[in-house]
Amino acid sequence: MDHPYLSWIDYAVLGAYLLGMLGVGYYILRKVPSFEEFLVAGRSMTTPILVCTLASTYYGLDVLFGTSEMSFNNGVVAFFGYSQLSLGFYFFAAIALSERLRAAKFTSLPEILERHYGLTAGILGGFASLFYSLPALALFGLGRLCEVVFGFDARLGALLLGGVALLYTLWGGLWAVAITDTIQFVLMCVTLAIAIPILMANIGGFDAVASAVPVGHFAIFGDMPVWLMLAYAATGISILVDPGFYQRIFAAKSARQARNGMLLSLLIWFAYDWLVVAGGMLAAAGVNSGTLPAQLHSNDALLTAVVYALPAGLAGLFLAGVLATAMSTIDSYSLVAGANLSYDLYRPLARHRVTDRELVRLTKWGIVLSWTLGYLLAYVFDKLMALWVFQATALTSTVLVPIFACLFWKGKKTPTACLLSFALGLVSVIAFYSTIKFFGEPNSLYGTYIWSFSLWGSRYEIWQEYALFFTLPLSAIGFLIGNCFGNNYVPPERGAA
Amino acid sequence: MNGWDLFTWFNSALLAGAAVVIFVLFLKDARGILSGKGREGDSGQGDAQAGADPDRS
């Protein structure tokens, strides 16, 4: 643990942060007597806590390191062409989804399918949500962070620090997650907001950046292909079926609080995105001017540059903010995945009435199991970002169309429509990725696979990121065809009446 | 100081200011939330299962 830019004060701050998180979880332990308290915080979350938990959960290490890496290599296009376009979907989610979701008092995303299409649809939704929520990428990122910052083994780091997130989630459920998210949110935002201006002063501002990086770094949309820009924007679609986002809407005290929380989060994400992009560009200038090590990897650039710029104590606080970024994602999705196992998969299939107490106990076991699965996946797959994109594409392609039909279409919607939409979405995702993997070539510049081919004298390229352009329409077609068969689902007690 | 510097300063102030204000508002709510006073009136314990388990009486 001998990082060149860190002192013992920084390590003490990090230790205090971790102990603080455990303390919060332990305090909440006595205040979550029922399943509703454990999973949706008694449906009593107000706007400030919703902002904190939304903002910190959706901004993980992928944003901190992925976006800064892109700005390090490509400049401001990382902000205008990559991160901001997807915020349009977040705005839609705030305006159109919050009221509809909150009004029906659902508890989980698969439950929406179960209520409208029956048990099989709910079970399939439970599996899709579970697969999406396994916290593999966040655990891997946490381990990598430990390796870079503390110099110890990544697997051990993920086990220890991820274990802290696991422990407080088990103790306090969504309340512990939300309150630790709140502290993590403040750490994330304030430390970044302090660090970037200090880094800017050290490097010499954007005049110094302009003289040290290629001119193209200041082109708003750079030389990024339009279809790729649209594909990046389309990644924001996943929020429309994100089980963690749904859980927070269900936990809101009212639809208005949910909508306001989401809109305020947009403001936070806008500012946060720019500071991350600015940090990446300042780091690039620091490397080119010799202020930072020449061999610095673009992925670690922001972290190294900020730790270099901050004084002792503040650097530790920033690192605590970085840990917070990962831990807030791990805790939220472990909880969602645990509830998928207990509430969405076990409860409907159990032959007896599942009590509240049993649900809490099973959810805790589910959290441990999903955390463990996430940890194993993190160190089995070597291309984890690709796995994450696959997880998000699979969930969106299978459940978005049936869920939106429930929320926005008052007409006929049959169980067959849901099942066919789910099946076509899933098959098309697997077929698309297999095709790209088989026929495509790896592209090191964008870190993806591209399949190039000629048709009728013209040259075409299909990128791995284009998956949703194919899979989502196929899922919609499956729904329309399936909707020709059968009638609306009637829940058992209504049928009996 | 050029336009990008100003934009960065603006976003730093926005992010830090918003975080602090939201945290203060959270602290105001926290006591009521943790003591259970923030619960909505029509949502009792066990309600979580009510919609999805139609066989229950």
Coordinates of C-alpha atoms in Angstrom, one line a residue:
Chain A
M1 CA 0.0 0.0 0.0
D2 CA 2.6 2.6 -1.1
H3 CA 1.0 4.8 -3.7
P4 CA 3.3 7.6 -4.7
Y5 CA 0.6 10.3 -4.3
L6 CA -1.2 9.0 -1.2
S7 CA -0.4 9.6 2.5
W8 CA -1.6 7.8 5.7
I9 CA -4.2 10.5 6.1
D10 CA -5.8 9.4 2.9
Y11 CA -5.9 5.7 4.0
A12 CA -7.4 6.8 7.3
V13 CA -10.2 8.6 5.5
L14 CA -10.8 5.5 3.4
G15 CA -11.0 3.4 6.5
A16 CA -13.4 5.8 8.2
Y17 CA -15.6 5.7 5.2
L18 CA -15.8 1.9 5.1
L19 CA -16.6 1.8 8.9
G20 CA -19.2 4.5 8.4
M21 CA -21.0 2.4 5.8
L22 CA -21.1 -0.6 8.0
G23 CA -22.3 1.6 10.9
V24 CA -25.2 2.9 8.8
G25 CA -26.2 -0.7 7.8
Y26 CA -26.1 -1.9 11.4
Y27 CA -28.1 1.1 12.6
I28 CA -30.8 0.4 10.0
L29 CA -30.9 -3.3 11.0
R30 CA -33.5 -2.8 13.7
K31 CA -35.8 -0.6 11.5
V32 CA -36.8 -3.0 8.7
P33 CA -39.4 -5.3 10.2
S34 CA -41.3 -6.2 7.0
F35 CA -40.6 -7.2 3.4
E36 CA -42.1 -3.9 2.2
E37 CA -39.7 -2.0 4.4
F38 CA -36.8 -4.2 3.3
L39 CA -37.4 -4.0 -0.4
V40 CA -39.2 -0.7 -1.1
A41 CA -38.4 1.2 2.1
G42 CA -42.1 1.3 3.2
R43 CA -42.9 3.4 0.1
S44 CA -41.8 6.5 1.9
M45 CA -38.8 7.9 0.1
T46 CA -38.8 11.6 -0.4
T47 CA -37.3 13.6 -3.3
P48 CA -33.9 14.3 -1.6
I49 CA -33.2 10.7 -0.8
L50 CA -34.5 9.6 -4.3
V51 CA -32.0 12.0 -6.0
C52 CA -29.2 10.6 -3.9
T53 CA -29.9 7.0 -4.5
L54 CA -30.8 7.5 -8.2
A55 CA -27.8 9.6 -9.0
S56 CA -25.3 7.4 -7.2
T57 CA -26.7 4.1 -8.4
Y58 CA -26.7 4.9 -12.1
Y59 CA -23.3 6.5 -12.1
G60 CA -20.8 3.7 -11.5
L61 CA -17.2 3.2 -12.4
D62 CA -18.2 2.7 -16.0
V63 CA -19.0 6.4 -16.2
L64 CA -16.1 7.6 -14.1
F65 CA -13.5 5.6 -16.0
G66 CA -15.3 4.8 -19.3
T67 CA -16.3 8.4 -20.1
S68 CA -13.1 9.9 -18.9
E69 CA -11.2 7.3 -21.1
M70 CA -13.2 8.4 -24.1
S71 CA -12.5 12.1 -23.4
F72 CA -8.8 11.3 -22.8
N73 CA -8.7 9.8 -26.3
N74 CA -11.3 11.7 -28.2
G75 CA -12.1 15.0 -26.4
V76 CA -15.5 16.7 -25.9
V77 CA -17.4 14.3 -28.1
A78 CA -17.5 12.1 -25.0
F79 CA -19.8 14.6 -23.5
F80 CA -21.9 15.8 -26.5
G81 CA -21.9 12.6 -28.6
Y82 CA -21.8 9.9 -25.9
S83 CA -23.1 10.7 -22.5
Q84 CA -25.7 13.5 -23.0
L85 CA -27.7 11.9 -25.8
S86 CA -28.9 9.1 -23.6
L87 CA -30.2 11.6 -21.0
G88 CA -33.2 12.1 -23.2
F89 CA -34.5 8.6 -22.2
Y90 CA -34.0 9.5 -18.6
F91 CA -36.1 12.6 -19.1
F92 CA -38.8 10.5 -20.7
A93 CA -38.6 8.1 -17.8
A94 CA -39.1 10.9 -15.3
I95 CA -42.1 12.4 -17.1
A96 CA -43.9 9.4 -18.5
L97 CA -43.0 6.4 -16.3
S98 CA -42.9 7.7 -12.7
E99 CA -46.6 8.3 -12.3
R100 CA -47.8 5.2 -14.1
L101 CA -45.4 2.9 -12.1
R102 CA -46.1 4.5 -8.8
A103 CA -49.9 4.5 -9.1
A104 CA -50.2 0.7 -9.5
K105 CA -48.2 -0.1 -6.4
F106 CA -46.0 -2.7 -7.9
T107 CA -43.1 -4.1 -5.9
S108 CA -40.8 -5.3 -8.7
L109 CA -40.5 -5.1 -12.5
P110 CA -41.4 -8.8 -13.1
E111 CA -44.6 -8.3 -11.0
I112 CA -45.9 -6.0 -13.8
L113 CA -45.6 -8.8 -16.3
E114 CA -47.1 -11.3 -13.8
R115 CA -50.1 -9.1 -13.2
H116 CA -50.8 -8.5 -16.9
Y117 CA -49.7 -11.6 -18.6
G118 CA -49.7 -14.4 -15.9
L119 CA -47.3 -16.5 -14.0
T120 CA -45.0 -17.6 -16.9
A121 CA -44.4 -14.1 -18.0
G122 CA -43.6 -13.1 -14.5
I123 CA -41.1 -15.9 -14.1
L124 CA -39.4 -15.1 -17.4
G125 CA -39.2 -11.4 -16.4
G126 CA -37.7 -12.6 -13.1
F127 CA -34.9 -14.4 -14.8
A128 CA -34.2 -11.5 -17.2
S129 CA -34.1 -9.0 -14.3
L130 CA -31.9 -11.4 -12.3
F131 CA -29.4 -11.8 -15.1
Y132 CA -29.3 -8.1 -15.7
S133 CA -28.8 -7.3 -12.0
L134 CA -25.8 -9.5 -11.2
P135 CA -23.2 -7.0 -10.0
A136 CA -20.3 -8.5 -12.0
L137 CA -19.0 -5.3 -13.7
A138 CA -19.1 -3.2 -10.5
L139 CA -17.3 -5.9 -8.5
F140 CA -14.7 -6.2 -11.2
G141 CA -14.2 -2.5 -11.2
L142 CA -13.9 -2.4 -7.4
G143 CA -11.2 -5.1 -7.6
R144 CA -9.3 -3.2 -10.3
L145 CA -9.5 -0.1 -8.3
C146 CA -7.9 -1.9 -5.3
E147 CA -5.2 -3.1 -7.6
V148 CA -4.4 0.3 -8.9
V149 CA -4.7 2.3 -5.8
F150 CA -3.8 0.0 -3.0
G151 CA -1.6 -2.4 -4.9
F152 CA -3.3 -5.6 -3.6
D153 CA -4.8 -8.4 -5.5
A154 CA -8.0 -7.4 -7.4
R155 CA -9.9 -10.5 -6.4
L156 CA -9.2 -9.9 -2.7
G157 CA -10.1 -6.3 -3.1
A158 CA -13.4 -7.1 -4.7
L159 CA -14.1 -9.7 -2.0
L160 CA -13.3 -7.3 0.9
L161 CA -14.8 -4.0 -0.3
G162 CA -17.6 -5.7 -2.1
G163 CA -18.2 -7.7 1.1
V164 CA -18.7 -4.4 3.0
A165 CA -21.5 -3.5 0.5
L166 CA -23.0 -6.9 0.8
L167 CA -23.0 -6.8 4.6
Y168 CA -24.8 -3.5 5.0
T169 CA -27.3 -4.4 2.3
L170 CA -28.1 -7.6 4.2
W171 CA -28.6 -5.7 7.4
G172 CA -30.8 -2.9 6.2
G173 CA -32.2 -3.6 2.7
L174 CA -33.3 -0.6 0.7
W175 CA -33.1 1.8 3.6
A176 CA -29.4 0.9 4.2
V177 CA -28.8 1.1 0.5
A178 CA -30.5 4.5 0.1
I179 CA -28.9 6.0 3.2
T180 CA -25.4 4.8 2.3
D181 CA -26.1 5.9 -1.3
T182 CA -26.9 9.4 0.1
I183 CA -23.5 9.6 1.8
Q184 CA -21.8 8.1 -1.2
F185 CA -23.7 10.6 -3.5
V186 CA -22.3 13.6 -1.5
L187 CA -18.8 12.1 -1.5
M188 CA -19.0 11.4 -5.3
C189 CA -20.2 14.9 -6.2
V190 CA -18.3 17.1 -3.8
T191 CA -14.9 15.5 -4.2
L192 CA -15.2 15.6 -8.0
A193 CA -16.4 19.2 -8.0
I194 CA -13.4 20.1 -5.8
A195 CA -10.8 17.9 -7.6
I196 CA -11.4 19.1 -11.2
P197 CA -10.9 22.8 -10.7
I198 CA -7.7 22.0 -8.7
L199 CA -6.5 19.8 -11.5
M200 CA -7.4 22.5 -14.0
A201 CA -5.3 25.0 -12.1
N202 CA -2.4 22.6 -11.9
I203 CA -2.5 21.7 -15.6
G204 CA -3.0 25.4 -16.7
G205 CA -6.7 25.3 -17.8
F206 CA -8.1 24.5 -21.2
D207 CA -5.7 26.8 -22.9
A208 CA -3.0 24.3 -21.9
V209 CA -5.2 21.5 -23.0
A210 CA -5.7 23.1 -26.4
S211 CA -2.0 23.3 -26.9
A212 CA -1.3 19.7 -25.8
V213 CA -4.1 17.7 -27.5
P214 CA -5.1 17.3 -31.1
V215 CA -7.5 20.1 -32.4
G216 CA -10.2 17.4 -33.0
H217 CA -10.5 17.0 -29.2
F218 CA -12.6 20.2 -29.3
A219 CA -15.0 19.2 -32.1
I220 CA -18.4 18.8 -30.6
F221 CA -19.2 15.5 -32.3
G222 CA -15.7 14.6 -33.3
D223 CA -15.4 12.1 -36.0
M224 CA -17.7 9.6 -34.4
P225 CA -20.0 7.8 -36.9
V226 CA -23.7 9.0 -36.7
W227 CA -25.0 5.4 -36.2
L228 CA -22.5 4.8 -33.4
M229 CA -23.7 8.0 -31.7
L230 CA -27.3 6.8 -32.0
A231 CA -26.2 3.4 -30.7
Y232 CA -24.6 5.1 -27.6
A233 CA -27.7 7.1 -27.1
A234 CA -29.8 3.9 -27.4
T235 CA -27.9 2.5 -24.4
G236 CA -30.0 5.0 -22.3
I237 CA -33.1 2.9 -23.3
S238 CA -32.1 0.4 -20.7
I239 CA -33.2 2.8 -17.9
L240 CA -36.8 2.4 -19.2
V241 CA -36.7 -1.2 -17.9
D242 CA -34.0 -1.0 -15.3
P243 CA -35.2 -3.0 -12.2
G244 CA -33.2 -0.7 -9.9
F245 CA -34.8 2.4 -11.3
Y246 CA -38.3 0.8 -11.0
Q247 CA -37.6 -0.2 -7.4
R248 CA -36.9 3.5 -6.5
I249 CA -40.1 4.6 -8.2
F250 CA -42.0 2.0 -6.2
A251 CA -40.3 3.2 -3.0
A252 CA -41.2 6.9 -3.6
K253 CA -43.6 8.5 -1.2
S254 CA -45.6 9.8 -4.2
A255 CA -45.4 9.9 -8.0
R256 CA -44.6 13.6 -7.8
Q257 CA -41.6 12.9 -5.5
A258 CA -40.4 10.2 -7.9
R259 CA -40.7 12.6 -10.9
N260 CA -38.9 15.4 -9.1
G261 CA -36.2 13.1 -7.9
M262 CA -35.5 12.0 -11.4
L263 CA -35.5 15.5 -12.9
L264 CA -33.1 16.8 -10.3
S265 CA -30.9 13.7 -10.9
L266 CA -30.7 14.8 -14.6
L267 CA -29.2 18.1 -13.5
I268 CA -26.6 16.3 -11.3
W269 CA -25.7 13.8 -14.1
F270 CA -25.2 16.7 -16.6
A271 CA -22.7 18.4 -14.3
Y272 CA -21.0 15.2 -13.3
D273 CA -20.6 14.1 -16.9
W274 CA -18.9 17.3 -17.9
L275 CA -16.5 17.2 -15.0
V276 CA -15.5 13.6 -15.8
V277 CA -15.0 14.6 -19.4
A278 CA -13.0 17.7 -18.4
G279 CA -10.9 15.5 -16.1
G280 CA -10.1 13.1 -18.9
M281 CA -9.0 15.9 -21.2
L282 CA -6.9 17.6 -18.5
A283 CA -5.3 14.3 -17.8
A284 CA -4.4 13.9 -21.5
A285 CA -2.9 17.4 -21.4
G286 CA -1.0 16.4 -18.3
V287 CA 0.5 13.4 -20.0
N288 CA 1.4 15.2 -23.2
S289 CA 3.1 18.1 -21.2
G290 CA 5.0 15.7 -19.0
T291 CA 3.2 16.6 -15.8
L292 CA 1.8 13.1 -15.5
P293 CA 3.6 9.8 -16.3
A294 CA 3.9 9.2 -20.1
Q295 CA 2.9 5.5 -19.9
L296 CA -0.3 6.3 -18.0
H297 CA -3.2 4.1 -19.3
S298 CA -6.2 6.1 -20.6
N299 CA -8.5 4.0 -18.3
D300 CA -6.6 5.1 -15.2
A301 CA -5.9 8.7 -16.3
L302 CA -8.7 10.5 -14.4
L303 CA -7.9 8.7 -11.1
T304 CA -4.2 9.3 -11.3
A305 CA -4.5 12.9 -12.4
V306 CA -7.0 13.8 -9.6
V307 CA -5.0 12.0 -6.9
Y308 CA -1.9 13.8 -8.1
A309 CA -3.6 17.2 -7.9
L310 CA -5.4 16.9 -4.6
P311 CA -3.7 17.5 -1.2
A312 CA -3.5 14.8 1.5
G313 CA -6.9 14.0 3.0
L314 CA -8.8 15.3 0.1
A315 CA -7.2 12.6 -2.1
G316 CA -8.5 10.0 0.4
L317 CA -11.9 11.6 0.3
F318 CA -11.9 11.5 -3.5
L319 CA -10.9 7.8 -3.4
A320 CA -13.7 7.2 -0.9
G321 CA -16.0 8.9 -3.5
V322 CA -14.7 6.5 -6.2
L323 CA -15.3 3.5 -3.9
A324 CA -18.7 4.9 -3.2
T325 CA -19.4 5.0 -7.0
A326 CA -18.8 1.3 -7.2
M327 CA -20.4 0.3 -3.9
S328 CA -23.6 2.1 -4.5
T329 CA -24.1 0.1 -7.7
I330 CA -23.2 -3.2 -6.1
D331 CA -25.6 -2.8 -3.1
S332 CA -28.5 -1.7 -5.3
Y333 CA -28.3 -4.4 -7.8
S334 CA -27.6 -7.2 -5.3
L335 CA -30.8 -6.2 -3.5
V336 CA -32.8 -6.2 -6.7
A337 CA -31.4 -9.6 -7.8
G338 CA -32.0 -11.1 -4.3
A339 CA -35.6 -10.0 -4.5
N340 CA -35.9 -11.5 -8.0
L341 CA -35.0 -14.8 -6.5
S342 CA -37.3 -14.6 -3.5
Y343 CA -40.3 -12.5 -4.6
D344 CA -40.4 -13.0 -8.4
L345 CA -39.2 -16.6 -8.7
Y346 CA -39.7 -18.5 -5.4
R347 CA -43.0 -16.8 -4.2
P348 CA -45.2 -17.5 -7.3
L349 CA -44.0 -21.1 -7.5
A350 CA -44.2 -21.9 -3.8
R351 CA -47.1 -24.2 -2.9
H352 CA -47.8 -22.4 0.3
R353 CA -48.5 -18.8 1.2
V354 CA -45.1 -17.1 1.7
T355 CA -45.0 -15.1 4.8
D356 CA -43.4 -11.6 5.1
R357 CA -40.7 -13.0 7.4
E358 CA -39.9 -15.8 5.1
L359 CA -39.6 -13.4 2.2
V360 CA -37.1 -11.2 4.0
R361 CA -35.1 -14.3 5.0
L362 CA -35.2 -15.6 1.4
T363 CA -34.3 -12.2 -0.1
K364 CA -31.2 -12.1 2.2
W365 CA -30.2 -15.5 0.9
G366 CA -30.9 -14.3 -2.6
I367 CA -28.7 -11.2 -2.1
V368 CA -25.8 -13.5 -1.0
L369 CA -26.3 -15.8 -4.0
S370 CA -26.5 -13.1 -6.6
W371 CA -23.5 -11.3 -5.1
T372 CA -21.6 -14.5 -5.3
L373 CA -22.7 -15.2 -8.9
G374 CA -21.7 -11.6 -9.8
Y375 CA -18.3 -12.2 -8.2
L376 CA -17.7 -15.4 -10.0
L377 CA -18.8 -13.9 -13.4
A378 CA -16.4 -11.0 -12.8
Y379 CA -13.4 -13.3 -12.9
V380 CA -14.6 -15.9 -15.4
F381 CA -15.3 -13.5 -18.3
D382 CA -12.3 -11.6 -19.7
K383 CA -14.4 -9.0 -21.6
L384 CA -16.6 -7.8 -18.9
M385 CA -17.8 -4.6 -20.5
A386 CA -19.1 -6.8 -23.4
L387 CA -20.9 -8.9 -20.9
W388 CA -22.5 -5.9 -19.3
V389 CA -23.7 -4.6 -22.7
F390 CA -25.1 -8.1 -23.5
Q391 CA -26.9 -8.1 -20.1
A392 CA -28.5 -4.7 -20.8
T393 CA -29.4 -5.6 -24.4
A394 CA -30.9 -8.9 -23.4
L395 CA -33.2 -7.2 -20.7
T396 CA -34.3 -4.4 -23.0
S397 CA -35.0 -6.7 -25.9
T398 CA -37.1 -9.1 -23.9
V399 CA -39.2 -7.0 -21.5
L400 CA -39.4 -3.5 -22.8
V401 CA -42.2 -4.1 -25.4
P402 CA -44.4 -6.1 -23.0
I403 CA -43.9 -3.7 -20.1
F404 CA -44.6 -0.7 -22.3
A405 CA -47.7 -2.4 -23.6
C406 CA -48.9 -2.8 -20.0
L407 CA -48.2 0.9 -19.1
F408 CA -49.3 2.7 -22.3
W409 CA -51.7 0.5 -24.3
K410 CA -55.2 0.1 -23.0
G411 CA -56.3 -2.3 -25.7
K412 CA -55.9 -6.1 -26.0
K413 CA -52.6 -7.6 -24.9
T414 CA -52.5 -11.4 -24.5
P415 CA -50.0 -13.6 -22.7
T416 CA -49.0 -15.1 -26.0
A417 CA -48.0 -11.6 -27.2
C418 CA -45.7 -11.2 -24.2
L419 CA -44.2 -14.7 -24.5
L420 CA -43.5 -14.4 -28.3
S421 CA -42.1 -10.9 -27.8
F422 CA -39.8 -12.2 -25.0
A423 CA -38.7 -15.2 -27.1
L424 CA -38.1 -13.3 -30.3
G425 CA -36.2 -10.6 -28.4
L426 CA -34.0 -13.2 -26.6
V427 CA -33.3 -15.3 -29.8
S428 CA -32.5 -12.2 -31.8
V429 CA -30.0 -10.9 -29.2
I430 CA -28.2 -14.3 -29.1
A431 CA -28.2 -14.5 -32.9
F432 CA -27.0 -11.0 -33.3
Y433 CA -24.1 -11.3 -30.9
S434 CA -23.1 -14.7 -32.3
T435 CA -23.1 -13.4 -35.9
I436 CA -21.0 -10.3 -35.0
K437 CA -18.6 -12.5 -33.0
F438 CA -18.3 -15.0 -35.8
F439 CA -18.1 -12.7 -38.9
G440 CA -16.9 -9.5 -37.2
E441 CA -13.4 -8.2 -36.6
P442 CA -12.2 -6.7 -33.3
N443 CA -11.7 -2.9 -33.4
S444 CA -9.1 -1.7 -30.9
L445 CA -9.9 2.0 -31.3
Y446 CA -13.5 1.7 -30.1
G447 CA -13.0 -1.6 -28.2
T448 CA -15.8 -3.4 -30.1
Y449 CA -16.5 -5.9 -32.9
I450 CA -17.5 -4.7 -36.4
W451 CA -18.8 -6.8 -39.2
S452 CA -18.0 -5.3 -42.6
F453 CA -19.6 -6.6 -45.8
S454 CA -20.5 -5.6 -49.3
L455 CA -24.1 -5.8 -50.7
W456 CA -25.1 -4.7 -54.2
G457 CA -21.9 -2.8 -54.7
S458 CA -22.1 -0.9 -51.4
R459 CA -20.0 -1.4 -48.3
Y460 CA -21.8 -1.7 -45.0
E461 CA -20.6 -2.0 -41.4
I462 CA -22.6 -3.5 -38.5
W463 CA -21.2 -2.7 -35.1
Q464 CA -21.8 -4.7 -31.9
E465 CA -23.4 -1.6 -30.4
Y466 CA -26.2 -1.7 -33.1
A467 CA -27.9 -4.7 -31.4
L468 CA -31.0 -2.9 -30.3
F469 CA -31.7 -1.5 -33.8
F470 CA -32.4 -5.1 -34.8
T471 CA -33.6 -6.9 -31.6
L472 CA -36.1 -4.3 -30.4
P473 CA -38.2 -4.2 -33.6
L474 CA -38.2 -8.0 -33.7
S475 CA -39.5 -8.1 -30.1
A476 CA -42.2 -5.6 -31.2
I477 CA -43.1 -7.8 -34.2
G478 CA -43.3 -10.8 -31.9
F479 CA -45.7 -8.9 -29.7
L480 CA -48.0 -7.9 -32.6
I481 CA -48.1 -11.4 -34.0
G482 CA -48.7 -13.0 -30.6
N483 CA -51.4 -10.5 -29.8
C484 CA -53.5 -12.1 -32.6
F485 CA -53.8 -15.2 -30.4
G486 CA -55.8 -15.5 -27.2
N487 CA -57.4 -13.0 -25.0
N488 CA -56.3 -10.7 -22.1
Y489 CA -55.0 -12.4 -19.0
V490 CA -57.5 -12.7 -16.2
P491 CA -56.1 -13.2 -12.8
P492 CA -57.5 -16.3 -11.0
E493 CA -59.8 -14.6 -8.5
R494 CA -61.4 -12.4 -11.2
G495 CA -62.0 -15.5 -13.3
A496 CA -63.6 -17.2 -10.3
A497 CA -65.8 -14.2 -9.7
Chain B
M1 CA -9.9 31.9 -18.8
N2 CA -11.7 30.5 -21.9
G3 CA -15.2 29.3 -22.3
W4 CA -14.4 25.7 -21.4
D5 CA -12.8 26.8 -18.2
L6 CA -16.0 28.8 -17.3
F7 CA -18.2 25.8 -18.2
T8 CA -16.1 23.6 -15.9
W9 CA -16.3 26.1 -13.1
F10 CA -20.1 26.4 -13.6
N11 CA -20.5 22.7 -13.5
S12 CA -18.3 22.3 -10.4
A13 CA -20.4 24.9 -8.6
L14 CA -23.6 23.3 -9.8
L15 CA -22.6 19.8 -8.7
A16 CA -21.2 20.8 -5.3
G17 CA -24.0 23.2 -4.6
A18 CA -26.7 20.8 -5.6
A19 CA -25.1 17.9 -3.5
V20 CA -24.9 20.0 -0.4
V21 CA -28.5 21.4 -0.7
I22 CA -29.9 17.9 -1.4
F23 CA -28.0 16.5 1.6
V24 CA -29.3 19.3 3.9
L25 CA -32.9 18.5 2.7
F26 CA -32.2 14.8 3.3
L27 CA -31.1 15.5 6.9
K28 CA -34.4 17.5 7.4
D29 CA -36.4 14.4 6.2
A30 CA -34.2 11.8 7.8
R31 CA -35.6 11.9 11.4
G32 CA -39.2 11.5 10.2
I33 CA -38.2 8.8 7.8
L34 CA -36.3 6.7 10.3
S35 CA -39.0 7.1 12.9
G36 CA -41.6 5.8 10.5
K37 CA -43.6 9.1 10.2
G38 CA -43.0 9.4 6.5
R39 CA -45.0 6.3 5.6
E40 CA -47.9 6.9 3.1
G41 CA -51.3 6.5 4.7
D42 CA -52.6 3.8 2.5
S43 CA -49.7 1.4 2.4
G44 CA -49.5 -1.0 5.3
Q45 CA -47.2 -3.9 6.0
G46 CA -47.6 -6.8 3.7
D47 CA -49.0 -4.6 1.0
A48 CA -46.1 -5.5 -1.1
Q49 CA -47.6 -8.8 -1.9
A50 CA -51.2 -7.9 -2.3
G51 CA -51.3 -7.2 -5.9
A52 CA -49.3 -10.2 -7.0
D53 CA -50.8 -12.9 -4.9
P54 CA -54.5 -12.9 -5.8
D55 CA -55.2 -16.2 -4.0
R56 CA -54.5 -14.7 -0.7
S57 CA -57.6 -13.6 1.3

